[in-house]
Short mmCIF file of C-alpha atoms and ligand atoms in Angstrom, two decimals:
data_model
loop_
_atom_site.label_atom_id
_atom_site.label_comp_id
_atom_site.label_asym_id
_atom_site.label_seq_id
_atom_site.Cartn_x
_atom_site.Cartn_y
_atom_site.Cartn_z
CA UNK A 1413 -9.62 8.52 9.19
CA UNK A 1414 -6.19 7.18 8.76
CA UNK A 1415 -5.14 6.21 5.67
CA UNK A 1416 -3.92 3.07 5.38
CA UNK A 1417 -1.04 1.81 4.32
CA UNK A 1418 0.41 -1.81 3.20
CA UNK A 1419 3.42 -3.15 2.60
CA UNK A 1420 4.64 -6.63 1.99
CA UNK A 1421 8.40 -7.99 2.24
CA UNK A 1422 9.76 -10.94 0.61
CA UNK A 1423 11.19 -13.88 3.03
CA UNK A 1424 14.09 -14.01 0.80
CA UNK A 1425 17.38 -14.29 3.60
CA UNK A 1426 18.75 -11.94 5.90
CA UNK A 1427 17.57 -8.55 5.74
CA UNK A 1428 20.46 -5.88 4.65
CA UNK A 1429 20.94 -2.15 5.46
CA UNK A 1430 19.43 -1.29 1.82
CA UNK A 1431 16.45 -3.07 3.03
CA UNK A 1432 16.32 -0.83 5.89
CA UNK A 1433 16.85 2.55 4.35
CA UNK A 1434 15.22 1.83 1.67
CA UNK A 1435 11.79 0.56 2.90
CA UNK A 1436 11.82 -0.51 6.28
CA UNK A 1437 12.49 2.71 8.24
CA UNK A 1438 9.75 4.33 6.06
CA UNK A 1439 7.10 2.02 7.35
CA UNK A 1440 8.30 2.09 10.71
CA UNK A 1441 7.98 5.57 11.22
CA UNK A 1442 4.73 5.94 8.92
CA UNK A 1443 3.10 3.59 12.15
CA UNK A 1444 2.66 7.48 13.85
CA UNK A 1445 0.61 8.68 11.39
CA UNK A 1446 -1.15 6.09 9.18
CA UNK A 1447 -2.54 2.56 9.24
CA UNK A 1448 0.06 0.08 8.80
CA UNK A 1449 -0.56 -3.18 7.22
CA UNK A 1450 2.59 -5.30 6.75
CA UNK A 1451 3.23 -8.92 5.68
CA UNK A 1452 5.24 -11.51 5.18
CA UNK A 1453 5.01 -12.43 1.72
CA UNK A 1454 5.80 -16.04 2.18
CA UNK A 1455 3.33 -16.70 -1.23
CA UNK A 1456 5.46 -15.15 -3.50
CA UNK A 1457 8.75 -16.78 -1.92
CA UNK A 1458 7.75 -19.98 -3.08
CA UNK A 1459 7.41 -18.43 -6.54
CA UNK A 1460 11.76 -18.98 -6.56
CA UNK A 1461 12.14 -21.06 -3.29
CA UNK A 1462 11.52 -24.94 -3.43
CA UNK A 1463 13.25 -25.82 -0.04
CA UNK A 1464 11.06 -26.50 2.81
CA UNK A 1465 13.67 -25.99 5.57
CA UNK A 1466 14.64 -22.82 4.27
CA UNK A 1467 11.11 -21.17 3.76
CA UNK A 1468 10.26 -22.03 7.01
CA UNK A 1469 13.25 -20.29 8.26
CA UNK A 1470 13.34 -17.18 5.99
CA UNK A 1471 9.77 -16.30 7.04
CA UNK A 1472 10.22 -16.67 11.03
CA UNK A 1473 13.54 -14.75 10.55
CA UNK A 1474 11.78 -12.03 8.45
CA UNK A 1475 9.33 -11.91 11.05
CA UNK A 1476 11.13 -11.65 13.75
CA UNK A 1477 13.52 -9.60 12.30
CA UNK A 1478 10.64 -7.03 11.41
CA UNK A 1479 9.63 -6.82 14.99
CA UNK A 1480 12.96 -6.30 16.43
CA UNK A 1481 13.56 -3.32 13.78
CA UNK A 1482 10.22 -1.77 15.22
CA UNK A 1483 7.03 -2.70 13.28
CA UNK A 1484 4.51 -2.71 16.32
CA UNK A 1485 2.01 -5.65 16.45
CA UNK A 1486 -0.60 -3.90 18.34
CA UNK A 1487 -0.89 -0.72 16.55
CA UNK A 1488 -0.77 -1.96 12.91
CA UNK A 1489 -1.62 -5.24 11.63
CA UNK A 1490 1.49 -7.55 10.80
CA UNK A 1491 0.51 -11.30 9.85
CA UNK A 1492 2.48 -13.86 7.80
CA UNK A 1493 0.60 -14.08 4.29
CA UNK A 1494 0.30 -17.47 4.22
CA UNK A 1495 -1.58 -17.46 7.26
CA UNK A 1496 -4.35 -16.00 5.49
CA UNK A 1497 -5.02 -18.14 2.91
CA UNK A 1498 -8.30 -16.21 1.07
CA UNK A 1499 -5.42 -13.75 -0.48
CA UNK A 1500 -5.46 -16.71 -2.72
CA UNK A 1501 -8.90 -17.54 -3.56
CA UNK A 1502 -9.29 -13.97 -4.35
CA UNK A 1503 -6.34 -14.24 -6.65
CA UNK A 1504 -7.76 -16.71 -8.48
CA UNK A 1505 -11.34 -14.57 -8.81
CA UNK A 1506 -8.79 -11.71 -9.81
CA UNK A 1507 -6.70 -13.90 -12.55
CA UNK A 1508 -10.42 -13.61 -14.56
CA UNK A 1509 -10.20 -9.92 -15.11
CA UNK A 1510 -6.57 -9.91 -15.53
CA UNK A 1511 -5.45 -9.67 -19.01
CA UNK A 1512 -2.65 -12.48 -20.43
CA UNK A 1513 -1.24 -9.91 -22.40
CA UNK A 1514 -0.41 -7.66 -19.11
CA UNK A 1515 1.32 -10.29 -17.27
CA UNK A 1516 3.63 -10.79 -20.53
CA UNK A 1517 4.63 -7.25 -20.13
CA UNK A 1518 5.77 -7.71 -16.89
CA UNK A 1519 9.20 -6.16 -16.69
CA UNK A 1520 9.88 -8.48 -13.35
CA UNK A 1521 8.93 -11.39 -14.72
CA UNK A 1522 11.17 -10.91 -17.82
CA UNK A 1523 13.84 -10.10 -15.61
CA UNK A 1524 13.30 -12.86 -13.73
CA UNK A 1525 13.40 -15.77 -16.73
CA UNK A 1526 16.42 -13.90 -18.29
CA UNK A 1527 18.38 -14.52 -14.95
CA UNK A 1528 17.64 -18.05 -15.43
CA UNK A 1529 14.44 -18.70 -13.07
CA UNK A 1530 11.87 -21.43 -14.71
CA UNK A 1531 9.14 -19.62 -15.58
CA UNK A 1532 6.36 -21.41 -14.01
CA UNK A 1533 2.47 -20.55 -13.76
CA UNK A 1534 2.99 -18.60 -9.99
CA UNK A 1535 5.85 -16.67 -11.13
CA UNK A 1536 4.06 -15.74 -14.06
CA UNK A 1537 0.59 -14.47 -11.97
CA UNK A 1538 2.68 -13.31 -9.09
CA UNK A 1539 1.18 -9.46 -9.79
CA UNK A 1540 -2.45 -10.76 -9.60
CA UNK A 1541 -1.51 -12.10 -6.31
CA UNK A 1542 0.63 -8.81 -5.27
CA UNK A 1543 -2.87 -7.08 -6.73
CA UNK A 1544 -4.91 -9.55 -4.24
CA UNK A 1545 -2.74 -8.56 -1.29
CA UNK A 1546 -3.45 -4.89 -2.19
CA UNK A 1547 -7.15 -4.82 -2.92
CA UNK A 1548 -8.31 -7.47 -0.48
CA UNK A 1549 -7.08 -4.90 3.08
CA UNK A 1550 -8.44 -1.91 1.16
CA UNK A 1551 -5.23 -0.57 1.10
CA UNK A 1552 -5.04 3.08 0.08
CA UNK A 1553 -1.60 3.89 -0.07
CA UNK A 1554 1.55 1.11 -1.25
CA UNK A 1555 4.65 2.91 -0.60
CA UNK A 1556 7.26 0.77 -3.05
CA UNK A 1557 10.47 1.11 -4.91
CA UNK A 1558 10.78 1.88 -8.43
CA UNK A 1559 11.23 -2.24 -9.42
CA UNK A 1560 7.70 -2.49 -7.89
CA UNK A 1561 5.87 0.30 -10.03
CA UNK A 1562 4.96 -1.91 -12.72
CA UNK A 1563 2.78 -4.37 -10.30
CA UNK A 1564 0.90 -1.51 -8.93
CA UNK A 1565 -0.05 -0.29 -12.16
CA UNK A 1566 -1.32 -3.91 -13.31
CA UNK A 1567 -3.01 -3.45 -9.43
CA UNK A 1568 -4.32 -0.81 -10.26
CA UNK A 1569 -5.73 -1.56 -13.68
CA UNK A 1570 -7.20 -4.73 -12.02
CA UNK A 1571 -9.55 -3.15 -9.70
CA UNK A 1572 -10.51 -0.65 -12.17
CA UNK A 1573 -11.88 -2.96 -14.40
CA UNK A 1574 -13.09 -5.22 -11.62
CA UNK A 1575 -15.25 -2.41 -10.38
CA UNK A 1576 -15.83 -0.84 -14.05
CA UNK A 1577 -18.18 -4.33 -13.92
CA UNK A 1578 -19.23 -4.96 -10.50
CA UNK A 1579 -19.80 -1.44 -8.77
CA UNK A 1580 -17.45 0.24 -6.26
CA UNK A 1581 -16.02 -2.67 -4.72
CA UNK A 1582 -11.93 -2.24 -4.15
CA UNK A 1583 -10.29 0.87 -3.11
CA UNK A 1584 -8.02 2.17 -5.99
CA UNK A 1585 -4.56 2.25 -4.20
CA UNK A 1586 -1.97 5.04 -5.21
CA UNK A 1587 1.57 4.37 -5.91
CA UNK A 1588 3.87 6.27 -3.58
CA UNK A 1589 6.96 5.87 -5.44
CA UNK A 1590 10.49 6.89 -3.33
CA UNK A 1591 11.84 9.47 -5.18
CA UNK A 1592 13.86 11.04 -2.39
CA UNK A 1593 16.71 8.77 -1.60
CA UNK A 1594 19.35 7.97 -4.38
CA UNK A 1595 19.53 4.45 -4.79
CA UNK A 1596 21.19 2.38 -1.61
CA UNK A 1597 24.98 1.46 -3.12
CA UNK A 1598 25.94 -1.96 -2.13
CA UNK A 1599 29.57 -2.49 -1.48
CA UNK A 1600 30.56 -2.98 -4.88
CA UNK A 1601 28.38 0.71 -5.78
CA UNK A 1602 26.08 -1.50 -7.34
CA UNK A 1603 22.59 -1.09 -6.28
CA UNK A 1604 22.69 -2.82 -2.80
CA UNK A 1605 20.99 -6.31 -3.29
CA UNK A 1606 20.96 -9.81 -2.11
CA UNK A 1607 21.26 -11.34 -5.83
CA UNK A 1608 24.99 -8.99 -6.59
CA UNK A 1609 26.22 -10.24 -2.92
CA UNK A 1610 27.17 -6.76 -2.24
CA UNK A 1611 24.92 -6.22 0.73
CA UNK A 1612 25.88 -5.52 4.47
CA UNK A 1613 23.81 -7.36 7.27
CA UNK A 1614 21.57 -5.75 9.65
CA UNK A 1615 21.62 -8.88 12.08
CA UNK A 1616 25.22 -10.48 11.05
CA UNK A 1617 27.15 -10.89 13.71
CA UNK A 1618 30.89 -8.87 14.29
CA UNK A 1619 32.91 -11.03 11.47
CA UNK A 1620 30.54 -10.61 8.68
CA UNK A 1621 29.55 -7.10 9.30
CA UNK A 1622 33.61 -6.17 9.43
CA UNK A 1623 34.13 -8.66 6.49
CA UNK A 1624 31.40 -6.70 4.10
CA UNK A 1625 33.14 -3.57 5.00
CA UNK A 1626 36.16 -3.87 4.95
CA UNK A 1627 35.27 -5.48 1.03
CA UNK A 1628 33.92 -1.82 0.35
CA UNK A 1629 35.96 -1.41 -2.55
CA UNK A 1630 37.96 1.68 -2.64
CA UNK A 1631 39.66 4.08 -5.04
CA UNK A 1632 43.67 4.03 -4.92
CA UNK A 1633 44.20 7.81 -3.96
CA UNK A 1634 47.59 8.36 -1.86
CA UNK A 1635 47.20 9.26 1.97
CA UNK A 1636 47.55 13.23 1.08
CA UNK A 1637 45.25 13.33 -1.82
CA UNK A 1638 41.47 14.71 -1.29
CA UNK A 1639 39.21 11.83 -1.56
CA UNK A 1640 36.25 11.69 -3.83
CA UNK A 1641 32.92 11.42 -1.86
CA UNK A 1642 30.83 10.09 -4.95
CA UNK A 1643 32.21 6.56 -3.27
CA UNK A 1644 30.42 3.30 -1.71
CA UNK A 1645 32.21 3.73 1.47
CA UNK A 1646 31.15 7.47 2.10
CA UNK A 1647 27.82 6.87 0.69
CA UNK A 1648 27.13 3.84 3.03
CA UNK A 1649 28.87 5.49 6.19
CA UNK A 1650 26.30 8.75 5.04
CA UNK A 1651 23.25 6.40 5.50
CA UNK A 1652 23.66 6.39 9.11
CA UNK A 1653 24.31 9.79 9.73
CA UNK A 1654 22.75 13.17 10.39
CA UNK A 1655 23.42 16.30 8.51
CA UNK A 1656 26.46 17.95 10.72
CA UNK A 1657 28.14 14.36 10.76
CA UNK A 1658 27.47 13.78 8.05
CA UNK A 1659 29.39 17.34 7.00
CA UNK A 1660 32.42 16.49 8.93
CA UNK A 1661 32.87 13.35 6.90
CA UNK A 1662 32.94 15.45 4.06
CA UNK A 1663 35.33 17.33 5.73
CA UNK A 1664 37.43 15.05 6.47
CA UNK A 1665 37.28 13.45 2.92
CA UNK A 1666 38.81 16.61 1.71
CA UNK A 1667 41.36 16.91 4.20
CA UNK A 1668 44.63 15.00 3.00
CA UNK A 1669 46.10 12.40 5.82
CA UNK A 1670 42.45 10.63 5.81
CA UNK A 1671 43.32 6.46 5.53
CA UNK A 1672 40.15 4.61 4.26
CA UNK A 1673 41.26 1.72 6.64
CA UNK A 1674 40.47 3.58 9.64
CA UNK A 1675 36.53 5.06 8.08
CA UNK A 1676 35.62 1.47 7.39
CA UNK A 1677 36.98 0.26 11.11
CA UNK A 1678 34.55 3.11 12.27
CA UNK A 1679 31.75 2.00 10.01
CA UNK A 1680 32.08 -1.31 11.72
CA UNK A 1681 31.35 0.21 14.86
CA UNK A 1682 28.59 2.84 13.67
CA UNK A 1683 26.55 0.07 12.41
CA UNK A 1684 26.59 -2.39 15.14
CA UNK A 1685 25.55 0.54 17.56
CA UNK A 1686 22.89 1.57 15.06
CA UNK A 1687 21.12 -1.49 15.80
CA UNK A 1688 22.74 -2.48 18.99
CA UNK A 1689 18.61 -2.08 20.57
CA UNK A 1690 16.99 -3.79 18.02
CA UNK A 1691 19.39 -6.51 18.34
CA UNK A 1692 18.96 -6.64 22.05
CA UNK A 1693 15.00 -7.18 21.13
CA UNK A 1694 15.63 -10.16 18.50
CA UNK A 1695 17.74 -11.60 21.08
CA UNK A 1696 15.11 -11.47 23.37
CA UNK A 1697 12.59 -12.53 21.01
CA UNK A 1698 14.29 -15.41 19.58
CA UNK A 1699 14.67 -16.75 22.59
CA UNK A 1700 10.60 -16.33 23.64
CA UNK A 1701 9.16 -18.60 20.83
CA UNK A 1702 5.94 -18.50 22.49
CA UNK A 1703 5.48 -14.82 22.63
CA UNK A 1704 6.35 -14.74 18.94
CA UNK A 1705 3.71 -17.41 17.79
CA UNK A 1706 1.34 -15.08 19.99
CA UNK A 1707 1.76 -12.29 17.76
CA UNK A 1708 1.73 -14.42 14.82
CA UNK A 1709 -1.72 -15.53 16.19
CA UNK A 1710 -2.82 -11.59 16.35
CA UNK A 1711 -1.83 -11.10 13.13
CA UNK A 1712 -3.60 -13.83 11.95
CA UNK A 1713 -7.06 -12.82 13.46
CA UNK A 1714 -6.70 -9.40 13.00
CA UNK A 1715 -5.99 -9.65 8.60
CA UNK A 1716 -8.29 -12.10 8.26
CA UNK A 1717 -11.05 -10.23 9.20
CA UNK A 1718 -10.44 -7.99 7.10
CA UNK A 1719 -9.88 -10.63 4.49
CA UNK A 1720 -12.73 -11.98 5.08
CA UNK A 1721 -15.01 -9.00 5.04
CA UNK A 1722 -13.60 -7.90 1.37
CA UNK A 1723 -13.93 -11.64 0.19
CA UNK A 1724 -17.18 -12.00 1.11
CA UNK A 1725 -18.67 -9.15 -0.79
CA UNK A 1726 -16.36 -9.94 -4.06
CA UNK A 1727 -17.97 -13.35 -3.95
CA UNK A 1728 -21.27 -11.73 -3.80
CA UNK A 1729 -20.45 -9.14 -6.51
CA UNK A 1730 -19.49 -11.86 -8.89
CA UNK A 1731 -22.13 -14.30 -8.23
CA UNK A 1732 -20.11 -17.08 -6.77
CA UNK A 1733 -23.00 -19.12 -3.89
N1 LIG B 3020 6.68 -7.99 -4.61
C1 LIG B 3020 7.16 -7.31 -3.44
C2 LIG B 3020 8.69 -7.38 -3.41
O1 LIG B 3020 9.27 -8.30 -3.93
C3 LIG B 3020 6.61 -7.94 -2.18
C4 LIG B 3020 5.14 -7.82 -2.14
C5 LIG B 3020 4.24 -8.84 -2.25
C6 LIG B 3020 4.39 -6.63 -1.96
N2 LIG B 3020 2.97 -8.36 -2.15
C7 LIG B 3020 3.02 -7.01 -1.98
C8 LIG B 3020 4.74 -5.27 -1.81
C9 LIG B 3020 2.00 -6.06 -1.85
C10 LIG B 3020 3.72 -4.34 -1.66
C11 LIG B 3020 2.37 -4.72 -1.70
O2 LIG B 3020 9.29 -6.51 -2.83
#
């Protein structure tokens, strides 16, 4: 049997190349050899989002977006969360064996209320949801990065005690944790993320993709010195390449006569060809509303049978009529 895997991404505003490298080309290519179960997490949006307009638009655009980059609607099972709503009632049947205590411990959340988001309740319970996407598709494998290892632990201790009670009811997910790749760099060498504003587009158009890199900041080394490689723009420009290109960047990093203004124009180019087919497939999908709400539909049916199936025998288990 294939062992499935599940993954759910935020609908929080245009996806950006750390996105990409860091999680979505993973579960693209993991569609070959394993079960795929992807989401919108539209749920946990509204945990920091209180605009209706732009909900609605971050979770088409996510989904959309997802299925131009590659995730494939017939082979693995990719639904909008909200559009199977028992993920919550077995939240709430969840939130009883969830300890207070835990959810104060939450690293997240306490990042979260320091940055100055109001802590209210769903912010606060948002693991015991994340645990009730997990647990209710059986999922045995959540790929994640390192911010996310916390929730799978509480996840994890959830259905452990759930079952320590009620018999063998969940499937105890593992944690693959992404060890391999070094951190995506935005173009500030920050950590690439939406909240620093130091993240490059996969879907902008010409003038903001040039605009982000040609803001890559840059060391001021003179035209004949060797350039250092330990740099945002040769770390981002590395992303997109294989090994032997990848080499003759080096190369030409420590080559004197090498003008940083003429890498970035390059970049400009490397990444709009990068995803100059995926592009061509948003285009077309944007424009063919009615084939997207079709897969929407699939996704739909085919989670919440699943959904269904899982919630049924937790209600049993617990005694709920
Ligand atoms: N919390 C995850 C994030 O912000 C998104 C998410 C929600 C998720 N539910 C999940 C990830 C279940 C993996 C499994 O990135």
């Amino acid at each position: 049997m294939k062992k499935r895997i599940l993954s759910g991404a935020q609908p929080s505003g245009q996806l950006h190349i750390g996105n990409y490298f860091g999680m979505i080309n993973r579960m693209i290519s993991s569609q070959s050899n394993a079960d795929l179960f992807c989401f919108v997490a539209n749920y946990h949006s509204l945990t920091s989002i209180s605009n209706k307009v732009k909900l609605e638009k971050n979770t088409k655009e996510a989904f959309v977006d997802l299925l131009a980059l590659g995730i494939d609607p017939i082979k693995s099972t990719f639904w909008i969360q909200s559009h199977v709503p028992e993920v919550t009632e077995l939240a709430w049947i969840l939130s009883n064996f969830s300890s207070v205590g835990l959810m104060q411990r939450s690293t997240s959340y306490k990042d979260k209320i320091s940055n100055g988001l109001k802590p209210n309740m769903g912010l606060f319970s948002y693991p015991i949801l994340m645990a009730s996407d997990i647990l209710l598709f059986n999922s045995d494998i959540v790929p994640v990065g390192k911010d996310q290892k916390q929730h799978l632990e509480m996840t994890r201790d959830i259905a452990i005690k759930f079952n320590n009670i009620f018999g063998d009811i969940f499937t105890i997910p593992e944690i693959e944790i992404d060890d391999s790749n070094d951190i995506i760099v935005g173009i500030d060498d920050q950590k690439m993320s939406k909240s620093y504003n130091n993240t490059i587009p996969i879907f902008g158009d010409h003038d903001s993709i040039n605009n982000q890199v040609m803001n890559i900041v840059t060391d001021s080394a003179g035209l004949n010195d060797i350039k250092d490689t330990n740099t945002p723009l040769f770390k981002i420009y590395s992303l997109f390449l294989d090994d032997k290109p990848k080499k003759e960047l080096h190369e030409r990093y420590n080559t004197p006569g090498l003008k940083y203004m003429e890498v970035k124009k390059e970049l400009v180019d490397v990444i709009i060809n990068y995803f100059a087919h995926q592009r061509k497939r948003r285009d077309e999908l944007i424009a063919n509303e009615d084939k997207v709400n079709d897969l929407m539909n699939l996704g739909k049916t085919k989670a919440q049978k699943i959904a269904r199936e899982t919630l049924s025998h937790v209600k049993q288990a617990v005694g709920l009529l």
